[in-house]
Coordinates of C-alpha atoms in Angstrom, one line a residue:
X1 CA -150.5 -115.7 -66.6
X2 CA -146.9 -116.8 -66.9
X3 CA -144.4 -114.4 -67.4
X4 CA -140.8 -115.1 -68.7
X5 CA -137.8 -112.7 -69.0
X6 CA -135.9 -113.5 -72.5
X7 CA -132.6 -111.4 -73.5
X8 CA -133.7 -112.7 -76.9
X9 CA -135.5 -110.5 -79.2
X10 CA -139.4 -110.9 -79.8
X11 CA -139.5 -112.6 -83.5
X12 CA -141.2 -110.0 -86.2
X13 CA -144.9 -110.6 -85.9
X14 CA -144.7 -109.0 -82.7
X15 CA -143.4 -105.7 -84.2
X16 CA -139.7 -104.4 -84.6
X17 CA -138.3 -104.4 -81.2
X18 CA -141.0 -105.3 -79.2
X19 CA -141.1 -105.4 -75.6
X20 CA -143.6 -108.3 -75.0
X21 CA -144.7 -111.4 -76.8
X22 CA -147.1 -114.0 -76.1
X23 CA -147.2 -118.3 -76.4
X24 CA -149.1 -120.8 -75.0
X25 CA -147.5 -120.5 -71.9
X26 CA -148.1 -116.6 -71.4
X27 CA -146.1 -113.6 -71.5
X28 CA -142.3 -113.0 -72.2
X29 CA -140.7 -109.6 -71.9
X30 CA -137.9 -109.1 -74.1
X31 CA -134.8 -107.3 -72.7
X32 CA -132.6 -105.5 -75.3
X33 CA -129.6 -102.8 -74.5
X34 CA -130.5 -99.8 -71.9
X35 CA -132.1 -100.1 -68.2
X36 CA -133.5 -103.5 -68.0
X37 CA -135.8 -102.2 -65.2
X38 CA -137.3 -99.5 -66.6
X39 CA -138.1 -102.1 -69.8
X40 CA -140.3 -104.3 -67.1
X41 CA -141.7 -101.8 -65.3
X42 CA -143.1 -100.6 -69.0
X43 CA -144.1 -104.2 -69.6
X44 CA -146.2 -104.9 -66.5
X45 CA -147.7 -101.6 -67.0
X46 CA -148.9 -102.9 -70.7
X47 CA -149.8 -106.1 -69.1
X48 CA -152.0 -104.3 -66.6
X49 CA -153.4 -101.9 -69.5
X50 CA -154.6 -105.2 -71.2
X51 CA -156.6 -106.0 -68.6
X52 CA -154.2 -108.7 -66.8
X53 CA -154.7 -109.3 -63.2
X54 CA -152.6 -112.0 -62.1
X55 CA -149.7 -113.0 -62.8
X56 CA -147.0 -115.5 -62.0
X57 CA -143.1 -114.3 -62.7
X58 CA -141.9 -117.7 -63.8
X59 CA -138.2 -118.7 -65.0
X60 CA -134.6 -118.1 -64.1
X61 CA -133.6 -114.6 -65.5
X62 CA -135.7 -112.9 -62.6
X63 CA -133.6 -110.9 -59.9
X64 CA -134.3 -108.9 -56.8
X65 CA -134.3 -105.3 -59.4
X66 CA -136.8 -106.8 -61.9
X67 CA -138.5 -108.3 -60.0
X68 CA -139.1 -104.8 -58.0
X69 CA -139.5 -103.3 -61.3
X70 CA -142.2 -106.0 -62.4
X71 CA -143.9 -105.1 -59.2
X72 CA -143.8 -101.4 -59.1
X73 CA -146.1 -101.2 -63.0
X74 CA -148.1 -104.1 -62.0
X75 CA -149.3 -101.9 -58.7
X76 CA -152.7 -100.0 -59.0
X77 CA -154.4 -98.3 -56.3
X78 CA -157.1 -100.3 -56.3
X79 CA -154.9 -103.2 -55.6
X80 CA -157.1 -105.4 -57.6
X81 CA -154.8 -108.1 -58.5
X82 CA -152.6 -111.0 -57.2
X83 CA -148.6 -111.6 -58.9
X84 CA -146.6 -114.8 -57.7
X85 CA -142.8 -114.2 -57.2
X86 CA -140.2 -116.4 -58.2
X87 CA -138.2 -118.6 -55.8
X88 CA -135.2 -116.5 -54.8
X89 CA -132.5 -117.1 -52.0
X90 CA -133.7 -115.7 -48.2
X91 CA -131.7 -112.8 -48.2
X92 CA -133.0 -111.9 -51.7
X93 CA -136.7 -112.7 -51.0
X94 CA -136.4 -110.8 -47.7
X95 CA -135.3 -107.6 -49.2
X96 CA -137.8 -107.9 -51.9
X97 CA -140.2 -108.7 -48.9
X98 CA -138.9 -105.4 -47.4
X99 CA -139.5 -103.1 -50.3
X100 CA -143.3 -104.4 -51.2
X101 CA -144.2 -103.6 -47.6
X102 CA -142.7 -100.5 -47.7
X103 CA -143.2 -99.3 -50.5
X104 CA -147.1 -100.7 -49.6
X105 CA -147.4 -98.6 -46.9
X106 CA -146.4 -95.3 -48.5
X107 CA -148.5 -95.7 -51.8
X108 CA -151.6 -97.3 -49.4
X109 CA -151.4 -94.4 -47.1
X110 CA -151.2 -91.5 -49.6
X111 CA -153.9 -93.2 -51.9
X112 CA -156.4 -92.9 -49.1
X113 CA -158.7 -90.6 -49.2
X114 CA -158.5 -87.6 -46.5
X115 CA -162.0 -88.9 -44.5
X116 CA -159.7 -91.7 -43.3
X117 CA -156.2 -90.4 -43.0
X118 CA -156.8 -87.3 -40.7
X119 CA -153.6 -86.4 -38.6
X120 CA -154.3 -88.2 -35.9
X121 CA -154.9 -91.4 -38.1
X122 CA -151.5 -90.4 -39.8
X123 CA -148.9 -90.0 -37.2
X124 CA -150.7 -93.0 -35.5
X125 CA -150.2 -95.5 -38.4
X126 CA -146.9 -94.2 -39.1
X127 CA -145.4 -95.5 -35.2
X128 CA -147.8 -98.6 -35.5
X129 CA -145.5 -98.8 -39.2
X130 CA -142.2 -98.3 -37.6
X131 CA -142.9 -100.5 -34.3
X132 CA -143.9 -103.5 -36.6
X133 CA -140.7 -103.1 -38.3
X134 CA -138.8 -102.7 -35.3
X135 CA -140.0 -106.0 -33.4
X136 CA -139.5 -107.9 -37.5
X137 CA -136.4 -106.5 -38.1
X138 CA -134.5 -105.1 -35.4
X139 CA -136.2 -106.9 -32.3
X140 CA -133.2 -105.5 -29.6
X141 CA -133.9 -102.0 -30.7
X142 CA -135.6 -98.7 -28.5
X143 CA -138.1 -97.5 -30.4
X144 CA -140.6 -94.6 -28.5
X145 CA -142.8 -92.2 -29.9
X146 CA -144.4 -89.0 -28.3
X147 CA -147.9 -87.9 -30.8
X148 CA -148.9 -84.2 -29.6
X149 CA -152.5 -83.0 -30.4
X150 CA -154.8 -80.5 -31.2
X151 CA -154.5 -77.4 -28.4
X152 CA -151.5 -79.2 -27.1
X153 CA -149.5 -78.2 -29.7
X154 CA -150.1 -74.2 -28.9
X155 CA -149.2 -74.4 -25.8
X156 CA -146.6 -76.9 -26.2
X157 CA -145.2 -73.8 -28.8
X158 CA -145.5 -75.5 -31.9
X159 CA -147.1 -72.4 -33.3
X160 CA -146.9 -73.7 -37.3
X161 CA -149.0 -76.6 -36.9
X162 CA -151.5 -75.4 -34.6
X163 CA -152.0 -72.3 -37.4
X164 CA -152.5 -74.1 -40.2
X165 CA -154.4 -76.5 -38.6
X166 CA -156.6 -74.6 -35.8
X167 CA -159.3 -74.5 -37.9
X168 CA -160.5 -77.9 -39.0
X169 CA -162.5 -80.1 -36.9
X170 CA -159.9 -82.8 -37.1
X171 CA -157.2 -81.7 -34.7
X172 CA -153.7 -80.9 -35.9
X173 CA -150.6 -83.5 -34.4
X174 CA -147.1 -83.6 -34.4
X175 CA -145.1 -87.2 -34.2
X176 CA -141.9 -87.4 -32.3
X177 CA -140.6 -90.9 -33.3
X178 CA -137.2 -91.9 -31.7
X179 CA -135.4 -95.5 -33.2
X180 CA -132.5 -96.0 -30.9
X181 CA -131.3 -99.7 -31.8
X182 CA -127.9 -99.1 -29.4
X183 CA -129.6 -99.5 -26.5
X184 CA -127.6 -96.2 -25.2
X185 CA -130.2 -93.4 -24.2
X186 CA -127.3 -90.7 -25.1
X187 CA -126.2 -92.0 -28.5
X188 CA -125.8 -89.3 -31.1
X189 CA -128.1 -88.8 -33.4
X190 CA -127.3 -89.9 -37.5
X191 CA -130.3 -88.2 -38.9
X192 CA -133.6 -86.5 -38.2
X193 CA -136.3 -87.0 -40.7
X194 CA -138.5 -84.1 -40.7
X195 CA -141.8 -84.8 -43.3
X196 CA -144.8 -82.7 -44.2
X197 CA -148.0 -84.3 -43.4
X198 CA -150.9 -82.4 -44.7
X199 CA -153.7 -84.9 -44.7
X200 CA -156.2 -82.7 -46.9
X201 CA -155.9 -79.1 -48.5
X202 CA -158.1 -77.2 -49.5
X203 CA -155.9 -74.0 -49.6
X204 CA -157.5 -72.5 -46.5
X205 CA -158.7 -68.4 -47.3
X206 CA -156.7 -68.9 -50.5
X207 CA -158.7 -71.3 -52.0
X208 CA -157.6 -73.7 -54.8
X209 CA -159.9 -74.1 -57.4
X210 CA -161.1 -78.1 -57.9
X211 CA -159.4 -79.2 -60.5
X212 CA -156.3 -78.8 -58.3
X213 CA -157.9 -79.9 -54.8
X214 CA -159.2 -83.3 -55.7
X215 CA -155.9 -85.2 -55.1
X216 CA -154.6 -82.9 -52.1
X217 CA -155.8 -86.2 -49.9
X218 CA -151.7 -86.7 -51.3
X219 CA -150.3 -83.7 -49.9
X220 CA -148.8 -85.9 -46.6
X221 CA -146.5 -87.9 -49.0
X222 CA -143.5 -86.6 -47.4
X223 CA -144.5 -87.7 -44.2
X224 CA -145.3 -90.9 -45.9
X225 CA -142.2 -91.2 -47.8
X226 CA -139.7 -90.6 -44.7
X227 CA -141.6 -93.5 -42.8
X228 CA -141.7 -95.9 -45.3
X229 CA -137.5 -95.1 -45.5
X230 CA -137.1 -95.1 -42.3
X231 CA -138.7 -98.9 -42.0
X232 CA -136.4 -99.7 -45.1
X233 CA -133.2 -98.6 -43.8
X234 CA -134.7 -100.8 -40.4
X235 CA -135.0 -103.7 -42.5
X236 CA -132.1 -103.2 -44.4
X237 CA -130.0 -103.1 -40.7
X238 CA -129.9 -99.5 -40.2
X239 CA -128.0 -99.1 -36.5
X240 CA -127.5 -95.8 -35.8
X241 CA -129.9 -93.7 -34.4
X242 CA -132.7 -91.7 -36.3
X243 CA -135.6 -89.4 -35.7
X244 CA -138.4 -89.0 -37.2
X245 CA -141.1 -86.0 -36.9
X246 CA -144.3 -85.6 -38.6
X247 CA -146.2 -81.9 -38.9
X248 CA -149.5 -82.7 -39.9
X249 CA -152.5 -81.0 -40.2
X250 CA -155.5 -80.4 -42.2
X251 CA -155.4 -77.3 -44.1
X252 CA -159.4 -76.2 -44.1
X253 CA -161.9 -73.3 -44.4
X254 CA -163.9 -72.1 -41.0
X255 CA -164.1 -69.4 -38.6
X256 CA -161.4 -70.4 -36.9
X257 CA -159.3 -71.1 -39.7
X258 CA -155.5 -69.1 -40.4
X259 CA -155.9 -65.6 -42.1
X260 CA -154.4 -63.8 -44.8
X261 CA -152.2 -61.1 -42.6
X262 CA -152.3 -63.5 -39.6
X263 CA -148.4 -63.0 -38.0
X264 CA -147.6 -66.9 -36.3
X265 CA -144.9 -66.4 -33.8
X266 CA -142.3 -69.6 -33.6
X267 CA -140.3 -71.2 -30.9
X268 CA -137.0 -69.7 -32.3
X269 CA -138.1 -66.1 -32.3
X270 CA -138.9 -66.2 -36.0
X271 CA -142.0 -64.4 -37.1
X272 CA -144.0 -65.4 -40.2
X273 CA -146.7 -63.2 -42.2
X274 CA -149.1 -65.2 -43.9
X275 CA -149.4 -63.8 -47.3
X276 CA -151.0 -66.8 -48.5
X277 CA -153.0 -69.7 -46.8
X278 CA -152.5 -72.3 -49.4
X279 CA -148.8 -71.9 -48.5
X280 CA -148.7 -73.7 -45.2
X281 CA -147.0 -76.6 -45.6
X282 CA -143.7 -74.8 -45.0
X283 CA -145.4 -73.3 -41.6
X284 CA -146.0 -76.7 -40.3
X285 CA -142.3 -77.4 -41.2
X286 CA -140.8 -74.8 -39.7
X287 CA -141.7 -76.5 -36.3
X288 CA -140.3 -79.8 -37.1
X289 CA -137.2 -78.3 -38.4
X290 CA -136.8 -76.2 -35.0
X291 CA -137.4 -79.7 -33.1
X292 CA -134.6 -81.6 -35.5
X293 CA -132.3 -79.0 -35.2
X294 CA -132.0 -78.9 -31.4
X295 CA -131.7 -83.3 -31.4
X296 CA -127.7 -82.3 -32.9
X297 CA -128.0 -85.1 -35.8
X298 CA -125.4 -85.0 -38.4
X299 CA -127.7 -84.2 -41.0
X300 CA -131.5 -83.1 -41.3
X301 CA -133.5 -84.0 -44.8
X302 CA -136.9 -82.2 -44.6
X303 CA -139.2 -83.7 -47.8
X304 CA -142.7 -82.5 -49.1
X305 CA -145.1 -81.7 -51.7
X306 CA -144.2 -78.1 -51.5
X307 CA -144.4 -76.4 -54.3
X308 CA -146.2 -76.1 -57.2
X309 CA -142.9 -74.3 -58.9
X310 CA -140.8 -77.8 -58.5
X311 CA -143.6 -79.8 -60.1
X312 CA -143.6 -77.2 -63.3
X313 CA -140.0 -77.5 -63.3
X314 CA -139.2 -81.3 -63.1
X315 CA -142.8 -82.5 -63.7
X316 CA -144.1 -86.1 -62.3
X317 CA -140.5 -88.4 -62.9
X318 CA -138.2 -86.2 -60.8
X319 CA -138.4 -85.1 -56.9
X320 CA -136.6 -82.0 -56.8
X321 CA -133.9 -81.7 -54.3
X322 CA -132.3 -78.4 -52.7
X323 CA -129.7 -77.6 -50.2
X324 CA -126.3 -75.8 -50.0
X325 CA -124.2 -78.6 -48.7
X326 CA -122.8 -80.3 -52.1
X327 CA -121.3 -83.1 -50.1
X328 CA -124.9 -83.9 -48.6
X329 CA -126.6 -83.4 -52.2
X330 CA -123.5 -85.8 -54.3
X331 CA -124.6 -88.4 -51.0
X332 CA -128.4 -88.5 -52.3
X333 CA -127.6 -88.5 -55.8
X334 CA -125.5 -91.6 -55.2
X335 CA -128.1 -93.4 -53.1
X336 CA -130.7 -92.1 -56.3
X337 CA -128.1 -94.2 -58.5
X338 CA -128.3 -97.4 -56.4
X339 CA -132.4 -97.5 -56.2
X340 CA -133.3 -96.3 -59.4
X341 CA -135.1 -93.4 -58.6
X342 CA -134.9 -89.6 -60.3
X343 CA -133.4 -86.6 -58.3
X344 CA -133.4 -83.0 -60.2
X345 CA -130.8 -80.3 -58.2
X346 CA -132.4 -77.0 -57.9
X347 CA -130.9 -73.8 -56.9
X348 CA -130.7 -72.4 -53.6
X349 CA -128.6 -69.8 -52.8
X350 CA -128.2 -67.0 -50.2
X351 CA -130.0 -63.8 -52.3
X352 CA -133.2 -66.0 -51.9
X353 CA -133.6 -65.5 -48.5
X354 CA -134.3 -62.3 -48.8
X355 CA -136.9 -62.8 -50.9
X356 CA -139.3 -63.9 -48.7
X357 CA -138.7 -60.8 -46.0
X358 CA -142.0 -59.2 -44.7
X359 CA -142.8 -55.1 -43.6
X360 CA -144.9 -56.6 -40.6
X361 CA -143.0 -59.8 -39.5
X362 CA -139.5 -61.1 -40.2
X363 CA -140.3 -63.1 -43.0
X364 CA -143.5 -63.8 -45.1
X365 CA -145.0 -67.5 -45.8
X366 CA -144.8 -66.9 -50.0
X367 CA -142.1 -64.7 -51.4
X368 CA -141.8 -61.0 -51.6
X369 CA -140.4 -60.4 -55.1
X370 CA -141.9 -60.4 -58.6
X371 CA -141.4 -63.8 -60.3
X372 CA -140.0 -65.6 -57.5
X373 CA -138.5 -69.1 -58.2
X374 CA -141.3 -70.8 -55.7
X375 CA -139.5 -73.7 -54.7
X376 CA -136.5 -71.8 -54.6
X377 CA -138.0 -69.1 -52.0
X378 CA -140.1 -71.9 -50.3
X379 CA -136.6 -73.5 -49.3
X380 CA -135.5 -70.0 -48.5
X381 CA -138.4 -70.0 -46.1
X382 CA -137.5 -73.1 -44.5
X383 CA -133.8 -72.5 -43.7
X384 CA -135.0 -70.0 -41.2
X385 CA -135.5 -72.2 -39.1
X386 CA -132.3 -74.4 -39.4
X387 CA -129.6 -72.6 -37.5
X388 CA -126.4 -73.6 -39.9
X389 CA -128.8 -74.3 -42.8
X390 CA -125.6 -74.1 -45.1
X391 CA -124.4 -77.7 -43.9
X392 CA -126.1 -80.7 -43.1
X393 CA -129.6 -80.1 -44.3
X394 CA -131.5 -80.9 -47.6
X395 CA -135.2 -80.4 -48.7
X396 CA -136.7 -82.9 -50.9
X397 CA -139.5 -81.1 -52.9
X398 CA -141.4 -84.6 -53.5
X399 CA -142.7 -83.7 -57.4
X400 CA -142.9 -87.2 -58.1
X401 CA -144.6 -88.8 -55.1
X402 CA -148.0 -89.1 -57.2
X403 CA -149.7 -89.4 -60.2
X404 CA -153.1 -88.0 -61.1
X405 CA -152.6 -89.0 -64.9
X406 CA -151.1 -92.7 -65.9
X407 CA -147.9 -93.3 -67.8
X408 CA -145.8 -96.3 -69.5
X409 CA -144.3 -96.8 -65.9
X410 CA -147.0 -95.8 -63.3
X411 CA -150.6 -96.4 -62.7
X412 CA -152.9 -93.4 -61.6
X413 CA -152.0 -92.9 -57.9
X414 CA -148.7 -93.0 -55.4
X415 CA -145.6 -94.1 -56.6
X416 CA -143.3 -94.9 -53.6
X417 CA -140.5 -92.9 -55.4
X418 CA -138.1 -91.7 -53.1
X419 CA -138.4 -94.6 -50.4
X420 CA -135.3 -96.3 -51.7
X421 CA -133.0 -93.4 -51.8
X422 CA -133.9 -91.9 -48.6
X423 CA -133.0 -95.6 -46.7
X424 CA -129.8 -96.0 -49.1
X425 CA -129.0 -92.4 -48.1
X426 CA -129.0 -93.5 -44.0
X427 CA -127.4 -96.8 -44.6
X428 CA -124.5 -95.2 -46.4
X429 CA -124.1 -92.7 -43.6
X430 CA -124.6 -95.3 -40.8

């Protein structure tokens, strides 16, 4: 099917105001005051809901935005369909290029299901990722990567990880992932990216019931977000250096699995009670956030489906963002601006880290009030194990990374969201 973009409006037998309209030639979306994007994002979602599977983006009013837009509705996980672009400069068509794989990888990877994507399989296709991009983008560029596993990790003192994920029969992993496109082994270090890769879980001791465990398969999109960034900003000319570090693990039920009352003992003299076992992404965090910390980057963004809490508060459109460093936070909103993407502030402040203090350890893994605000104590959590947590770092609470429902902009599934702002954020840094 042709499909046209017209700033004229639809004529009346198509309804008042009507977004599409149809000839003998195919499709036009019709364009009328307010975010042009979000209008053809809606469309190829309609399109797709009528059963349309390929489509050819035909005429001159297409640019790199809607054409982006276009492509992010027309997506479904199943990836059943084929959509021609429209000729566009090189330097146009290659950042288009740039996105689709991108944002490919991230939807791709968090779509799969948890049989395939253990944590090995995880960090692994996440340096294979960033090496392809590397030798198509920045070909003069160091890129080196050190992938810690299983029993390793204990004894290598990474005591989050190998907690949560000690008890599966897939083995826990950390990724240390260094891009280093000066060529100078002691460059400072712009950023570290520190994402939450939880291939599957099932809440450990703490069970979740089903209804919430059938899309935990998704609970690595962090991890999957900050890679796919990372290979954005690389594409988009990113040269500075950055780090990236996956904790991933699968969260699972055994005899050897993580207990309620367990007491995990971290690198940075921190001790952690485990009040609850279904709250263990922030325990494999905590060991990423200790590594990041001692590289000295300028800043450190954590992100991951955390909480529950966020998700309630922002719902699927928004990831939630928290930090203390209002300089850092007006940076991502700005970057959020330029790609089109939704970024909800919420609060963190000093009273909620003691919140989450423990009678047996220093602090406890959920918090220790009545009526906490969850992703505000989660974060609280996590800056124990940031040493100036007040500057410099932000946590992305990713509510938005997927979809278990569809809606007039998404199909069921990943939605990328976030990839854009994250590399916008390092490029405007860099």
């Amino acid at each position: 099917m042709q499909i046209q973009l017209s700033h004229l409006p639809a004529d009346e037998m198509w309804g008042e105001k009507a977004l599409l309209s149809f000839n003998n030639e195919g499709a036009v979306i019709h364009l009328s005051d307010g975010n042009h994007n979000t209008q053809v994002q809606k469309a190829a979602r309609k399109l797709r809901a009528q059963g349309i599977k390929d489509g050819v983006l035909s005429g001159d009013n297409w640019d790199l935005n809607t054409c982006w837009a276009f492509y992010q509705g027309f997506y479904t996980a199943k990836q059943d369909y084929n959509l021609s672009l429209p000729f566009m400069d090189d330097e146009t068509q290659e950042i288009l290029l740039a996105r689709i794989l991108c944002g490919d990888f991230v939807r791709e990877i968090i779509n799969t299901p948890a049989e395939e994507i253990t944590p090995v399989e995880l960090v692994e296709r996440a340096v294979d990722f960033i090496t392809d991009m590397v030798a198509d983008y920045a070909p003069n560029s160091d890129v080196t990567s050190d992938i810690i596993v299983g029993e390793a990790l204990r004894d290598e003192d990474y005591q989050g990880i190998w907690a949560v994920g000690k008890g599966a029969t897939n083995p826990p992993a950390m990724l240390q992932l260094d891009f280093n496109p000066t060529g100078d082994p002691n460059a400072p270090v712009l950023a570290c990216l520190v994402g939450k890769g939880i291939t599957f879980d099932s809440g450990g001791y703490s069970i979740k019931p089903t209804e919430t465990m059938v899309s935990m398969r998704t609970d690595m999109g962090g991890a999957a977000m900050l890679t796919g960034a990372l290979g954005m900003a690389i594409a988009s000319g990113l040269n500075q250096r950055v780090k990236l570090v996956l904790c991933c693990a699968e969260n699972m039920v055994s005899g050897d699995a993580m207990k309620l009352g367990d007491i995990v003992h971290y690198s940075n003299d921190v001790s952690v009670e485990v009040l609850n076992t279904d709250a263990e992404g922030r325990l494999v965090l905590g060991d990423g956030l200790i590594w990041a910390d001692k590289q000295n980057p300028r800043f450190i963004i954590d992100a991951a489906t955390l909480t529950g809490a966020a998700k309630r508060a922002v719902g699927n459109e928004y990831h939630s963002l928290l930090s203390m460093d209002d300089a850092l936070v007006n940076a991502l909103f700005q970057a959020a601006e330029q790609a089109d993407e939704a970024f909800w502030r919420l609060p963190f402040a000093e009273f909620h880290r003691e919140q989450v203090k423990s009678h047996f350890a220093d602090i406890s893994n959920t918090a220790s009030v009545p009526a906490p605000a969850g992703a505000s104590t989660a974060t609280a959590f996590l800056s124990y194990f940031v040493e100036n947590y007040r500057r410099h770092w932000l946590h992305i609470d990713a509510s938005a990374t997927f979809r278990a429902s569809a809606s007039d902009l998404w199909a069921v599934g990943a939605t990328g969201i976030g990839v854009q702002t994250v590399a916008n954020l390092l490029l405007a840094q860099d």
